[in-house]
Coordinates of C-alpha atoms in Angstrom, one line a residue:
M1 CA -61.3 73.9 42.8
R2 CA -59.2 75.5 45.5
K3 CA -56.0 73.6 44.6
S4 CA -56.3 74.5 40.9
S5 CA -56.8 78.1 41.8
T6 CA -53.7 78.1 43.9
I7 CA -51.6 76.5 41.2
F8 CA -52.9 79.0 38.7
L9 CA -52.0 81.9 41.0
I10 CA -48.5 80.5 41.5
F11 CA -48.1 80.2 37.8
I12 CA -49.2 83.8 37.3
L13 CA -46.8 85.1 39.9
L14 CA -43.8 83.2 38.5
T15 CA -44.6 84.3 35.0
S16 CA -44.8 88.0 36.0
C17 CA -41.6 87.8 38.0
N18 CA -39.8 86.2 35.0
N19 CA -41.2 88.9 32.7
K20 CA -40.0 91.6 35.0
G21 CA -36.5 90.0 35.0
I22 CA -36.5 89.9 31.2
K23 CA -37.6 93.5 31.0
T24 CA -34.9 94.6 33.5
G25 CA -32.3 92.5 31.7
K26 CA -33.1 94.2 28.4
S27 CA -32.7 97.6 30.1
L28 CA -29.3 96.5 31.5
Y29 CA -28.3 95.1 28.1
L30 CA -28.9 98.6 26.6
E31 CA -27.7 100.7 29.6
N32 CA -24.4 98.9 29.9
A33 CA -23.8 98.9 26.1
C34 CA -23.8 95.1 25.7
N35 CA -25.6 95.8 22.4
T36 CA -22.4 97.5 21.2
C37 CA -20.7 94.1 20.9
H38 CA -23.5 91.4 21.3
S39 CA -26.5 91.3 18.9
I40 CA -29.8 89.7 19.8
N41 CA -30.7 89.0 16.1
G42 CA -27.8 86.7 15.2
D43 CA -25.7 89.3 13.4
R44 CA -22.0 88.9 13.9
M45 CA -20.5 91.7 15.9
I46 CA -17.4 92.1 18.1
G47 CA -18.7 89.5 20.5
P48 CA -20.9 86.5 20.1
S49 CA -24.6 87.1 19.5
F50 CA -27.1 86.4 22.3
K51 CA -29.6 84.8 19.8
N52 CA -29.9 81.1 20.5
L53 CA -27.0 81.3 22.9
Y54 CA -28.4 79.8 26.1
N55 CA -27.6 76.1 26.7
K56 CA -25.8 75.8 23.4
K57 CA -22.2 74.6 22.9
R58 CA -19.5 77.3 22.7
F59 CA -16.1 76.4 21.2
L60 CA -13.3 78.2 23.0
I61 CA -9.9 79.3 21.7
N62 CA -8.2 76.8 24.0
G63 CA -10.0 73.9 22.3
D64 CA -12.5 73.3 25.1
V65 CA -16.2 73.0 24.4
I66 CA -18.5 74.4 27.0
I67 CA -22.3 74.8 27.4
A68 CA -23.6 78.4 27.7
N69 CA -25.6 77.8 30.8
K70 CA -26.1 80.1 33.8
D71 CA -22.7 79.4 35.3
Y72 CA -21.0 80.0 32.0
L73 CA -22.8 83.3 31.6
I74 CA -22.0 84.5 35.1
E75 CA -18.3 83.7 34.6
S76 CA -18.3 85.4 31.2
I77 CA -19.8 88.6 32.7
L78 CA -17.5 88.6 35.8
Y79 CA -14.4 87.1 34.3
P80 CA -14.7 87.5 30.5
E81 CA -11.1 86.4 29.9
K82 CA -11.9 82.9 31.3
H83 CA -13.9 81.6 28.3
I84 CA -12.9 83.2 25.0
V85 CA -15.1 82.0 22.2
K86 CA -13.2 80.9 19.1
S87 CA -13.0 83.5 16.3
Y88 CA -13.8 86.4 18.7
P89 CA -11.2 88.8 20.3
N90 CA -10.6 89.1 24.0
L91 CA -11.9 92.6 24.4
M92 CA -14.7 92.5 27.0
G93 CA -14.0 94.1 30.4
S94 CA -15.3 92.7 33.7
Y95 CA -18.6 93.8 35.0
K96 CA -17.7 92.5 38.5
K97 CA -17.8 96.0 40.1
I98 CA -20.6 97.3 37.8
L99 CA -23.5 94.8 38.1
T100 CA -25.1 93.3 41.2
T101 CA -26.0 89.6 41.5
V102 CA -29.6 90.5 41.0
E103 CA -28.8 92.5 37.8
I104 CA -26.7 89.7 36.4
D105 CA -29.6 87.3 37.0
S106 CA -31.9 89.7 35.1
L107 CA -29.4 90.0 32.3
I108 CA -29.2 86.2 32.1
E109 CA -33.0 86.0 32.0
F110 CA -33.0 88.4 29.0
I111 CA -30.3 86.3 27.3
K112 CA -32.2 83.1 27.9
N113 CA -35.3 84.7 26.3
Q114 CA -33.4 85.2 23.1
N115 CA -33.6 81.5 22.3

């Protein structure tokens, strides 16, 4: 019984931490005006939608195909000119001096949750 109780407690703690990250990420999405260019419902806007984005193929203007994983998202937030998605303009500015590493992780948790 003790082992299963410990496993359950760990599961609850991890789930609540993940939910906090998603909630914080949503706040950051709104506070930093990400919603101005990136939808979460699949609607086409200035930038690609976050709906079903995570771990999916992205086709870039240089002909490369890349998977939208955590590394891709970090690079896209810090260096948006590095991976320009085909049929979207290169308008996004860098959030390198705006968001902390923890905030970027929370924003990515929010984006992952849109799948």
